[in-house]
PDB file of C-alpha atoms in Angstrom:
ATOM      1  CA  ASP I  10      21.958  18.858  51.455  1.00  0.00           C
ATOM      2  CA  HIS I  11      19.896  21.755  52.808  1.00  0.00           C
ATOM      3  CA  ALA I  12      17.016  22.474  55.125  1.00  0.00           C
ATOM      4  CA  PRO I  13      13.621  22.149  53.411  1.00  0.00           C
ATOM      5  CA  SER I  14      12.113  25.349  52.072  1.00  0.00           C
ATOM      6  CA  LEU I  15       8.566  26.465  52.868  1.00  0.00           C
ATOM      7  CA  LYS I  16       7.525  25.434  49.360  1.00  0.00           C
ATOM      8  CA  THR I  17       8.974  21.955  49.949  1.00  0.00           C
ATOM      9  CA  ILE I  18       7.041  21.659  53.202  1.00  0.00           C
ATOM     10  CA  ASP I  19       3.822  22.822  51.525  1.00  0.00           C
ATOM     11  CA  ASP I  20       4.328  20.333  48.675  1.00  0.00           C
ATOM     12  CA  SER I  21       4.870  17.532  51.205  1.00  0.00           C
ATOM     13  CA  ARG I  22       1.620  18.430  52.957  1.00  0.00           C
ATOM     14  CA  THR I  23      -0.205  18.429  49.617  1.00  0.00           C
ATOM     15  CA  HIS I  24       1.110  14.976  48.696  1.00  0.00           C
ATOM     16  CA  ARG I  25       0.265  13.665  52.153  1.00  0.00           C
ATOM     17  CA  SER I  26      -3.287  15.014  51.966  1.00  0.00           C
ATOM     18  CA  ARG I  27      -3.825  13.438  48.538  1.00  0.00           C
ATOM     19  CA  LEU I  28      -2.452  10.134  49.787  1.00  0.00           C
ATOM     20  CA  LEU I  29      -4.667  10.127  52.878  1.00  0.00           C
ATOM     21  CA  ALA I  30      -7.680  11.104  50.768  1.00  0.00           C
ATOM     22  CA  ALA I  31      -6.958   8.162  48.444  1.00  0.00           C
ATOM     23  CA  TYR I  32      -6.886   5.798  51.421  1.00  0.00           C
ATOM     24  CA  GLU I  33     -10.182   7.230  52.658  1.00  0.00           C
ATOM     25  CA  GLN I  34     -11.718   6.583  49.229  1.00  0.00           C
ATOM     26  CA  ALA I  35     -10.291   3.055  49.256  1.00  0.00           C
ATOM     27  CA  GLU I  36     -11.919   2.471  52.643  1.00  0.00           C
ATOM     28  CA  ARG I  37     -15.327   3.271  51.098  1.00  0.00           C
ATOM     29  CA  ALA I  38     -14.744   1.582  47.737  1.00  0.00           C
ATOM     30  CA  THR I  39     -16.855  -1.491  46.928  1.00  0.00           C
ATOM     31  CA  CYS I  40     -14.814  -2.594  43.894  1.00  0.00           C
ATOM     32  CA  VAL I  41     -11.685  -4.603  44.717  1.00  0.00           C
ATOM     33  CA  HIS I  42      -9.814  -3.322  41.662  1.00  0.00           C
ATOM     34  CA  GLU I  43     -10.640   0.312  42.474  1.00  0.00           C
ATOM     35  CA  GLN I  44      -9.573  -0.258  46.052  1.00  0.00           C
ATOM     36  CA  LYS I  45      -6.229  -1.634  44.887  1.00  0.00           C
ATOM     37  CA  ARG I  46      -5.729   1.312  42.532  1.00  0.00           C
ATOM     38  CA  LEU I  47      -6.400   3.843  45.274  1.00  0.00           C
ATOM     39  CA  MET I  48      -3.904   2.091  47.535  1.00  0.00           C
ATOM     40  CA  THR I  49      -1.177   2.187  44.883  1.00  0.00           C
ATOM     41  CA  SER I  50       1.301   5.059  44.883  1.00  0.00           C
ATOM     42  CA  VAL I  51       3.686   5.710  41.999  1.00  0.00           C
ATOM     43  CA  VAL I  52       6.785   7.841  42.554  1.00  0.00           C
ATOM     44  CA  ILE I  53       8.482   9.013  39.355  1.00  0.00           C
ATOM     45  CA  GLY I  54      12.233   9.565  39.581  1.00  0.00           C
ATOM     46  CA  GLY I  55      14.865   7.493  41.358  1.00  0.00           C
ATOM     47  CA  GLY I  56      16.992  10.370  42.611  1.00  0.00           C
ATOM     48  CA  PRO I  57      17.260  11.426  46.278  1.00  0.00           C
ATOM     49  CA  THR I  58      13.823  13.119  46.179  1.00  0.00           C
ATOM     50  CA  GLY I  59      12.064  10.105  44.678  1.00  0.00           C
ATOM     51  CA  VAL I  60      13.791   7.651  47.002  1.00  0.00           C
ATOM     52  CA  GLU I  61      12.877   9.711  50.058  1.00  0.00           C
ATOM     53  CA  MET I  62       9.246  10.055  48.942  1.00  0.00           C
ATOM     54  CA  ALA I  63       8.900   6.329  48.218  1.00  0.00           C
ATOM     55  CA  GLY I  64      10.333   5.429  51.615  1.00  0.00           C
ATOM     56  CA  ALA I  65       8.136   7.954  53.417  1.00  0.00           C
ATOM     57  CA  ILE I  66       4.957   6.678  51.729  1.00  0.00           C
ATOM     58  CA  ALA I  67       5.843   3.077  52.565  1.00  0.00           C
ATOM     59  CA  GLU I  68       6.504   3.977  56.212  1.00  0.00           C
ATOM     60  CA  LEU I  69       3.240   5.928  56.362  1.00  0.00           C
ATOM     61  CA  GLY I  70       1.269   2.809  55.512  1.00  0.00           C
ATOM     62  CA  ARG I  71       3.335   0.441  57.601  1.00  0.00           C
ATOM     63  CA  TRP I  72       3.507   2.436  60.851  1.00  0.00           C
ATOM     64  CA  THR I  73       1.614   5.737  60.935  1.00  0.00           C
ATOM     65  CA  LEU I  74      -1.720   4.468  59.588  1.00  0.00           C
ATOM     66  CA  ALA I  75      -1.606   1.039  61.227  1.00  0.00           C
ATOM     67  CA  GLY I  76      -5.005   0.142  62.699  1.00  0.00           C
ATOM     68  CA  GLU I  77      -6.714   3.299  61.400  1.00  0.00           C
ATOM     69  CA  PHE I  78      -9.067   1.612  58.897  1.00  0.00           C
ATOM     70  CA  ARG I  79     -11.610  -1.180  59.059  1.00  0.00           C
ATOM     71  CA  ASN I  80     -11.879  -2.350  55.454  1.00  0.00           C
ATOM     72  CA  ILE I  81      -8.298  -1.866  54.251  1.00  0.00           C
ATOM     73  CA  ASP I  82      -4.835  -2.508  55.637  1.00  0.00           C
ATOM     74  CA  PRO I  83      -2.491   0.406  54.752  1.00  0.00           C
ATOM     75  CA  ALA I  84       0.485  -1.897  55.269  1.00  0.00           C
ATOM     76  CA  GLU I  85      -0.623  -3.738  52.133  1.00  0.00           C
ATOM     77  CA  ALA I  86      -0.525  -0.586  50.024  1.00  0.00           C
ATOM     78  CA  GLN I  87       1.720  -0.774  46.979  1.00  0.00           C
ATOM     79  CA  VAL I  88       4.503   1.763  46.390  1.00  0.00           C
ATOM     80  CA  ILE I  89       6.197   1.726  42.968  1.00  0.00           C
ATOM     81  CA  LEU I  90       9.348   3.741  42.255  1.00  0.00           C
ATOM     82  CA  LEU I  91       9.995   4.414  38.550  1.00  0.00           C
ATOM     83  CA  GLU I  92      13.412   5.374  37.192  1.00  0.00           C
ATOM     84  CA  GLY I  93      14.274   5.948  33.549  1.00  0.00           C
ATOM     85  CA  SER I  94      17.935   4.939  33.816  1.00  0.00           C
ATOM     86  CA  SER I  95      19.391   1.552  34.671  1.00  0.00           C
ATOM     87  CA  ARG I  96      19.620   2.223  38.426  1.00  0.00           C
ATOM     88  CA  ILE I  97      18.343   4.532  41.132  1.00  0.00           C
ATOM     89  CA  LEU I  98      20.536   7.247  42.699  1.00  0.00           C
ATOM     90  CA  GLY I  99      22.686   7.562  39.615  1.00  0.00           C
ATOM     91  CA  GLN I 100      25.057  10.104  41.201  1.00  0.00           C
ATOM     92  CA  PHE I 101      25.946   7.772  44.079  1.00  0.00           C
ATOM     93  CA  PRO I 102      28.531   4.942  44.106  1.00  0.00           C
ATOM     94  CA  GLU I 103      27.414   1.367  43.589  1.00  0.00           C
ATOM     95  CA  ASP I 104      27.748   0.205  47.209  1.00  0.00           C
ATOM     96  CA  LEU I 105      25.400   2.941  48.442  1.00  0.00           C
ATOM     97  CA  VAL I 106      22.945   2.169  45.623  1.00  0.00           C
ATOM     98  CA  ARG I 107      22.877  -1.494  46.662  1.00  0.00           C
ATOM     99  CA  TYR I 108      22.217  -0.524  50.277  1.00  0.00           C
ATOM    100  CA  SER I 109      19.429   1.867  49.283  1.00  0.00           C
ATOM    101  CA  THR I 110      17.808  -0.710  47.006  1.00  0.00           C
ATOM    102  CA  ALA I 111      17.805  -3.283  49.804  1.00  0.00           C
ATOM    103  CA  ALA I 112      16.438  -0.760  52.330  1.00  0.00           C
ATOM    104  CA  LEU I 113      13.574   0.227  50.020  1.00  0.00           C
ATOM    105  CA  SER I 114      12.778  -3.417  49.323  1.00  0.00           C
ATOM    106  CA  ARG I 115      12.537  -4.112  53.060  1.00  0.00           C
ATOM    107  CA  LEU I 116       9.948  -1.331  53.253  1.00  0.00           C
ATOM    108  CA  GLY I 117       7.972  -2.995  50.469  1.00  0.00           C
ATOM    109  CA  VAL I 118       8.842  -0.504  47.716  1.00  0.00           C
ATOM    110  CA  GLU I 119       8.870  -1.987  44.209  1.00  0.00           C
ATOM    111  CA  ILE I 120      11.678  -0.483  42.119  1.00  0.00           C
ATOM    112  CA  ARG I 121      11.364  -0.431  38.340  1.00  0.00           C
ATOM    113  CA  THR I 122      14.407   0.876  36.500  1.00  0.00           C
ATOM    114  CA  SER I 123      14.811   1.550  32.764  1.00  0.00           C
ATOM    115  CA  THR I 124      11.144   2.578  32.750  1.00  0.00           C
ATOM    116  CA  ARG I 125      10.149   5.565  30.657  1.00  0.00           C
ATOM    117  CA  VAL I 126       7.061   7.554  31.667  1.00  0.00           C
ATOM    118  CA  LEU I 127       4.921   8.651  28.723  1.00  0.00           C
ATOM    119  CA  ASP I 128       1.953  10.289  30.423  1.00  0.00           C
ATOM    120  CA  ILE I 129       0.447  11.007  33.834  1.00  0.00           C
ATOM    121  CA  ARG I 130      -3.321  10.601  34.077  1.00  0.00           C
ATOM    122  CA  PRO I 131      -5.833  11.170  36.883  1.00  0.00           C
ATOM    123  CA  ASP I 132      -6.097   7.405  37.405  1.00  0.00           C
ATOM    124  CA  GLY I 133      -2.455   6.409  36.968  1.00  0.00           C
ATOM    125  CA  VAL I 134       0.712   6.524  34.893  1.00  0.00           C
ATOM    126  CA  MET I 135       1.329   5.393  31.326  1.00  0.00           C
ATOM    127  CA  THR I 136       4.804   3.937  30.804  1.00  0.00           C
ATOM    128  CA  ALA I 137       6.510   2.427  27.773  1.00  0.00           C
ATOM    129  CA  GLU I 138       5.703  -0.997  29.252  1.00  0.00           C
ATOM    130  CA  GLY I 139       2.006  -0.286  29.894  1.00  0.00           C
ATOM    131  CA  PHE I 140      -0.436   1.508  32.168  1.00  0.00           C
ATOM    132  CA  LEU I 141      -0.038   1.566  35.963  1.00  0.00           C
ATOM    133  CA  PRO I 142      -3.303   2.319  37.819  1.00  0.00           C
ATOM    134  CA  ALA I 143      -2.596   4.503  40.856  1.00  0.00           C
ATOM    135  CA  GLY I 144      -4.422   6.627  43.377  1.00  0.00           C
ATOM    136  CA  THR I 145      -1.421   8.851  44.091  1.00  0.00           C
ATOM    137  CA  VAL I 146       1.330   9.964  41.702  1.00  0.00           C
ATOM    138  CA  VAL I 147       4.361  11.902  42.945  1.00  0.00           C
ATOM    139  CA  TRP I 148       6.795  13.587  40.577  1.00  0.00           C
ATOM    140  CA  GLY I 149      10.365  13.393  41.895  1.00  0.00           C
ATOM    141  CA  ALA I 150      12.324  13.432  38.635  1.00  0.00           C
ATOM    142  CA  GLY I 151      13.632  16.976  38.846  1.00  0.00           C
ATOM    143  CA  VAL I 152      12.406  20.409  37.892  1.00  0.00           C
ATOM    144  CA  THR I 153      12.467  22.682  34.865  1.00  0.00           C
ATOM    145  CA  ALA I 154      14.355  25.937  35.158  1.00  0.00           C
ATOM    146  CA  THR I 155      12.594  29.299  35.081  1.00  0.00           C
ATOM    147  CA  PRO I 156      11.828  30.792  31.625  1.00  0.00           C
ATOM    148  CA  ALA I 157      14.675  33.316  31.941  1.00  0.00           C
ATOM    149  CA  ALA I 158      16.449  31.756  28.954  1.00  0.00           C
ATOM    150  CA  ARG I 159      13.521  32.748  26.726  1.00  0.00           C
ATOM    151  CA  TRP I 160      13.899  36.335  27.852  1.00  0.00           C
ATOM    152  CA  LEU I 161      17.496  36.232  26.633  1.00  0.00           C
ATOM    153  CA  GLY I 162      16.633  34.418  23.427  1.00  0.00           C
ATOM    154  CA  ILE I 163      19.343  31.772  23.784  1.00  0.00           C
ATOM    155  CA  ASP I 164      19.406  28.007  23.419  1.00  0.00           C
ATOM    156  CA  THR I 165      19.199  25.832  26.542  1.00  0.00           C
ATOM    157  CA  ASP I 166      19.375  22.174  27.430  1.00  0.00           C
ATOM    158  CA  ARG I 167      16.129  20.205  27.718  1.00  0.00           C
ATOM    159  CA  SER I 168      15.725  21.298  31.362  1.00  0.00           C
ATOM    160  CA  GLY I 169      15.850  24.966  30.385  1.00  0.00           C
ATOM    161  CA  ARG I 170      19.310  25.636  31.817  1.00  0.00           C
ATOM    162  CA  ILE I 171      21.518  28.372  30.372  1.00  0.00           C
ATOM    163  CA  PRO I 172      25.110  27.493  29.378  1.00  0.00           C
ATOM    164  CA  VAL I 173      27.643  29.540  31.349  1.00  0.00           C
ATOM    165  CA  ASP I 174      31.430  29.707  31.365  1.00  0.00           C
ATOM    166  CA  ASP I 175      33.780  29.059  34.298  1.00  0.00           C
ATOM    167  CA  ARG I 176      33.019  32.516  35.705  1.00  0.00           C
ATOM    168  CA  LEU I 177      29.225  31.989  35.532  1.00  0.00           C
ATOM    169  CA  ALA I 178      28.910  34.411  32.642  1.00  0.00           C
ATOM    170  CA  VAL I 179      26.214  33.682  30.059  1.00  0.00           C
ATOM    171  CA  ARG I 180      27.834  32.995  26.730  1.00  0.00           C
ATOM    172  CA  ASP I 181      27.475  35.764  24.131  1.00  0.00           C
ATOM    173  CA  ARG I 182      25.657  37.993  26.641  1.00  0.00           C
ATOM    174  CA  PRO I 183      28.189  40.440  28.154  1.00  0.00           C
ATOM    175  CA  GLY I 184      27.356  41.517  31.697  1.00  0.00           C
ATOM    176  CA  VAL I 185      24.789  38.713  32.253  1.00  0.00           C
ATOM    177  CA  TYR I 186      25.446  35.914  34.759  1.00  0.00           C
ATOM    178  CA  ALA I 187      23.507  32.831  35.869  1.00  0.00           C
ATOM    179  CA  LEU I 188      23.794  30.466  38.803  1.00  0.00           C
ATOM    180  CA  GLY I 189      21.921  27.719  40.599  1.00  0.00           C
ATOM    181  CA  ASP I 190      19.286  25.570  38.911  1.00  0.00           C
ATOM    182  CA  ILE I 191      19.146  27.779  35.833  1.00  0.00           C
ATOM    183  CA  ALA I 192      22.892  27.567  35.082  1.00  0.00           C
ATOM    184  CA  LEU I 193      24.461  24.789  33.017  1.00  0.00           C
ATOM    185  CA  LEU I 194      28.110  24.644  34.052  1.00  0.00           C
ATOM    186  CA  LEU I 195      30.429  21.816  33.100  1.00  0.00           C
ATOM    187  CA  GLN I 196      33.103  20.890  35.601  1.00  0.00           C
ATOM    188  CA  ASP I 197      35.567  18.218  34.546  1.00  0.00           C
ATOM    189  CA  GLY I 198      33.271  17.482  31.614  1.00  0.00           C
ATOM    190  CA  THR I 199      30.183  16.825  33.794  1.00  0.00           C
ATOM    191  CA  PRO I 200      27.258  19.228  34.433  1.00  0.00           C
ATOM    192  CA  LEU I 201      27.049  20.352  38.044  1.00  0.00           C
ATOM    193  CA  PRO I 202      23.912  18.969  39.749  1.00  0.00           C
ATOM    194  CA  GLY I 203      21.000  21.135  40.849  1.00  0.00           C
ATOM    195  CA  LEU I 204      21.855  20.992  44.549  1.00  0.00           C
ATOM    196  CA  ALA I 205      21.625  23.661  47.230  1.00  0.00           C
ATOM    197  CA  GLN I 206      25.326  23.441  48.002  1.00  0.00           C
ATOM    198  CA  VAL I 207      26.139  24.148  44.338  1.00  0.00           C
ATOM    199  CA  ALA I 208      23.898  27.242  44.256  1.00  0.00           C
ATOM    200  CA  LYS I 209      25.225  28.453  47.613  1.00  0.00           C
ATOM    201  CA  GLN I 210      28.853  28.230  46.544  1.00  0.00           C
ATOM    202  CA  GLN I 211      28.059  29.891  43.216  1.00  0.00           C
ATOM    203  CA  GLY I 212      26.245  32.716  45.014  1.00  0.00           C
ATOM    204  CA  GLN I 213      29.178  33.297  47.341  1.00  0.00           C
ATOM    205  CA  TYR I 214      31.594  33.271  44.407  1.00  0.00           C
ATOM    206  CA  LEU I 215      29.510  35.605  42.257  1.00  0.00           C
ATOM    207  CA  GLY I 216      28.824  38.028  45.107  1.00  0.00           C
ATOM    208  CA  SER I 217      32.512  38.270  45.915  1.00  0.00           C
ATOM    209  CA  ALA I 218      33.457  38.672  42.248  1.00  0.00           C
ATOM    210  CA  LEU I 219      30.909  41.424  41.621  1.00  0.00           C
ATOM    211  CA  ARG I 220      32.317  43.392  44.534  1.00  0.00           C
ATOM    212  CA  THR I 221      35.727  43.359  42.892  1.00  0.00           C
ATOM    213  CA  ALA I 222      36.548  43.441  39.194  1.00  0.00           C
ATOM    214  CA  PHE I 223      34.440  40.640  37.790  1.00  0.00           C
ATOM    215  CA  GLY I 224      35.447  39.644  34.310  1.00  0.00           C
ATOM    216  CA  ALA I 225      39.047  40.659  34.778  1.00  0.00           C
ATOM    217  CA  GLU I 226      41.734  38.069  34.258  1.00  0.00           C
ATOM    218  CA  GLN I 227      42.716  38.075  37.943  1.00  0.00           C
ATOM    219  CA  VAL I 228      39.342  36.670  39.008  1.00  0.00           C
ATOM    220  CA  ALA I 229      39.721  32.914  39.518  1.00  0.00           C
ATOM    221  CA  GLU I 230      37.368  30.476  37.832  1.00  0.00           C
ATOM    222  CA  PHE I 231      34.562  28.959  39.867  1.00  0.00           C
ATOM    223  CA  ARG I 232      35.233  25.481  41.230  1.00  0.00           C
ATOM    224  CA  PHE I 233      32.562  23.522  43.055  1.00  0.00           C
ATOM    225  CA  ASN I 234      33.773  21.863  46.247  1.00  0.00           C
ATOM    226  CA  ASN I 235      31.616  18.821  46.867  1.00  0.00           C
ATOM    227  CA  ARG I 236      30.944  18.551  50.598  1.00  0.00           C
ATOM    228  CA  GLY I 237      29.038  15.313  50.270  1.00  0.00           C
ATOM    229  CA  ASN I 238      25.776  14.052  48.779  1.00  0.00           C
ATOM    230  CA  THR I 239      23.058  12.491  50.876  1.00  0.00           C
ATOM    231  CA  ALA I 240      19.788  10.638  50.452  1.00  0.00           C
ATOM    232  CA  VAL I 241      17.316   9.463  53.083  1.00  0.00           C
ATOM    233  CA  ILE I 242      15.555   6.145  52.569  1.00  0.00           C
ATOM    234  CA  GLY I 243      13.534   6.030  55.769  1.00  0.00           C
ATOM    235  CA  ARG I 244      13.678   5.668  59.522  1.00  0.00           C
ATOM    236  CA  HIS I 245      17.285   4.850  60.522  1.00  0.00           C
ATOM    237  CA  ALA I 246      18.271   4.508  56.862  1.00  0.00           C
ATOM    238  CA  ALA I 247      20.267   7.082  54.905  1.00  0.00           C
ATOM    239  CA  ILE I 248      23.413   7.336  52.816  1.00  0.00           C
ATOM    240  CA  PHE I 249      26.235   9.892  52.583  1.00  0.00           C
ATOM    241  CA  ASP I 250      28.811  10.106  49.820  1.00  0.00           C
ATOM    242  CA  PHE I 251      31.912  12.132  50.711  1.00  0.00           C
ATOM    243  CA  GLY I 252      33.903  10.941  47.711  1.00  0.00           C
ATOM    244  CA  HIS I 253      36.423   8.447  49.070  1.00  0.00           C
ATOM    245  CA  PHE I 254      34.405   7.991  52.283  1.00  0.00           C
ATOM    246  CA  HIS I 255      30.882   6.548  52.474  1.00  0.00           C
ATOM    247  CA  LEU I 256      28.350   6.357  55.311  1.00  0.00           C
ATOM    248  CA  ARG I 257      25.105   4.388  55.432  1.00  0.00           C
ATOM    249  CA  GLY I 258      22.479   3.235  57.893  1.00  0.00           C
ATOM    250  CA  ARG I 259      21.665   4.707  61.305  1.00  0.00           C
ATOM    251  CA  ILE I 260      24.846   6.810  61.572  1.00  0.00           C
ATOM    252  CA  ALA I 261      24.184   8.442  58.194  1.00  0.00           C
ATOM    253  CA  TRP I 262      20.562   9.059  59.193  1.00  0.00           C
ATOM    254  CA  LEU I 263      21.621  10.804  62.422  1.00  0.00           C
ATOM    255  CA  LEU I 264      24.191  12.886  60.531  1.00  0.00           C
ATOM    256  CA  TRP I 265      21.538  13.915  58.004  1.00  0.00           C
ATOM    257  CA  ALA I 266      19.266  15.092  60.837  1.00  0.00           C
ATOM    258  CA  LEU I 267      22.082  17.029  62.526  1.00  0.00           C
ATOM    259  CA  VAL I 268      23.086  18.746  59.272  1.00  0.00           C
ATOM    260  CA  HIS I 269      19.499  19.785  58.522  1.00  0.00           C
ATOM    261  CA  VAL I 270      19.026  21.267  61.990  1.00  0.00           C
ATOM    262  CA  TYR I 271      22.400  23.029  61.849  1.00  0.00           C
ATOM    263  CA  LEU I 272      21.564  24.733  58.543  1.00  0.00           C
ATOM    264  CA  LEU I 273      18.367  26.245  59.920  1.00  0.00           C
ATOM    265  CA  VAL I 274      18.531  29.970  60.718  1.00  0.00           C
ATOM    266  CA  GLY I 275      18.369  30.914  64.393  1.00  0.00           C
ATOM    267  CA  PHE I 276      18.482  28.995  67.658  1.00  0.00           C
ATOM    268  CA  GLU I 277      14.703  29.181  68.114  1.00  0.00           C
ATOM    269  CA  LYS I 278      14.033  27.494  64.760  1.00  0.00           C
ATOM    270  CA  ARG I 279      16.646  24.818  65.454  1.00  0.00           C
ATOM    271  CA  ALA I 280      15.174  24.067  68.865  1.00  0.00           C
ATOM    272  CA  LEU I 281      11.609  23.955  67.522  1.00  0.00           C
ATOM    273  CA  VAL I 282      12.448  21.609  64.642  1.00  0.00           C
ATOM    274  CA  SER I 283      14.522  19.376  66.949  1.00  0.00           C
ATOM    275  CA  MET I 284      11.609  19.017  69.374  1.00  0.00           C
ATOM    276  CA  GLN I 285       9.164  18.342  66.525  1.00  0.00           C
ATOM    277  CA  TRP I 286      11.413  15.663  65.033  1.00  0.00           C
ATOM    278  CA  LEU I 287      11.997  14.057  68.432  1.00  0.00           C
ATOM    279  CA  TRP I 288       8.249  13.893  69.078  1.00  0.00           C
ATOM    280  CA  ARG I 289       7.576  12.437  65.631  1.00  0.00           C
ATOM    281  CA  TYR I 290      10.370   9.930  66.123  1.00  0.00           C
ATOM    282  CA  ILE I 291       8.918   8.740  69.436  1.00  0.00           C
ATOM    283  CA  THR I 292       5.300   8.666  68.231  1.00  0.00           C
ATOM    284  CA  LYS I 293       6.190   7.518  64.683  1.00  0.00           C
ATOM    285  CA  ALA I 294       4.561  10.696  63.325  1.00  0.00           C
ATOM    286  CA  ARG I 295       0.988   9.833  64.273  1.00  0.00           C
ATOM    287  CA  GLY I 296      -0.005  13.472  63.694  1.00  0.00           C
ATOM    288  CA  VAL I 297       0.347  13.184  59.919  1.00  0.00           C
ATOM    289  CA  ARG I 298      -2.959  11.297  59.823  1.00  0.00           C
ATOM    290  CA  ILE I 299      -4.747  14.651  59.605  1.00  0.00           C
ATOM    291  CA  ILE I 300      -5.902  15.623  56.109  1.00  0.00           C
ATOM    292  CA  ARG I 301      -5.209  19.322  55.490  1.00  0.00           C
TER     293      ARG I 301
END
């Protein structure tokens, strides 16, 4: 739903380096069990972030690292996606969830739903069902809000979000407003998700309201206009939910790429990213084999 931030790119490079380092250790390992552990990746969280990470790791082993090792076959690496609820992509309709599940399965990703994570250790993940040895663990189950709520001394939800009213005002704190990931706003009885499009619309609304007479009765309440949710499963596989209209497969994947390029700032950045993506598409991203 938005172009990746620099922090997101840096985090992706960190995960990739850890994954490649685990494969290098597996190449030198003499114990079969240790080799299997190092070639197992666990992704925690079945939302769009977790699904995209699981698909990317599976594709890395299947295509990018093919033929790069002598003692191991990266295509045989195990990728496990853990989700605490009964299904992945809980905010998407059932037909798109079924498509995504099938697409991940074709990539070799093992999906485990209704699985609660108890602890993350250097050698794996402890779940309510038992311990999963792993060489790489990726957290994709969401983030915790900044500690701003503690500064205000108010109660929050378990993610640290501050309850706000329909004008983004913090309850019982006159003149204080919150938006984005730190704001807990119910719309039609459901909390708004922590998406870029939500924060962007809230920022535009709040900026406009502050320029006028914010807090006055004539200021309309904030209403989020959902412009569509998306998730990328892998090469040529993505989903879009526009409410009554759904897209999946290659067309959705191309639309996702176009939207991401369009949202970048400046023609130069758009052209550079387009050329980089085209090169990676043609070469199947062989350059990501470098450990940074």
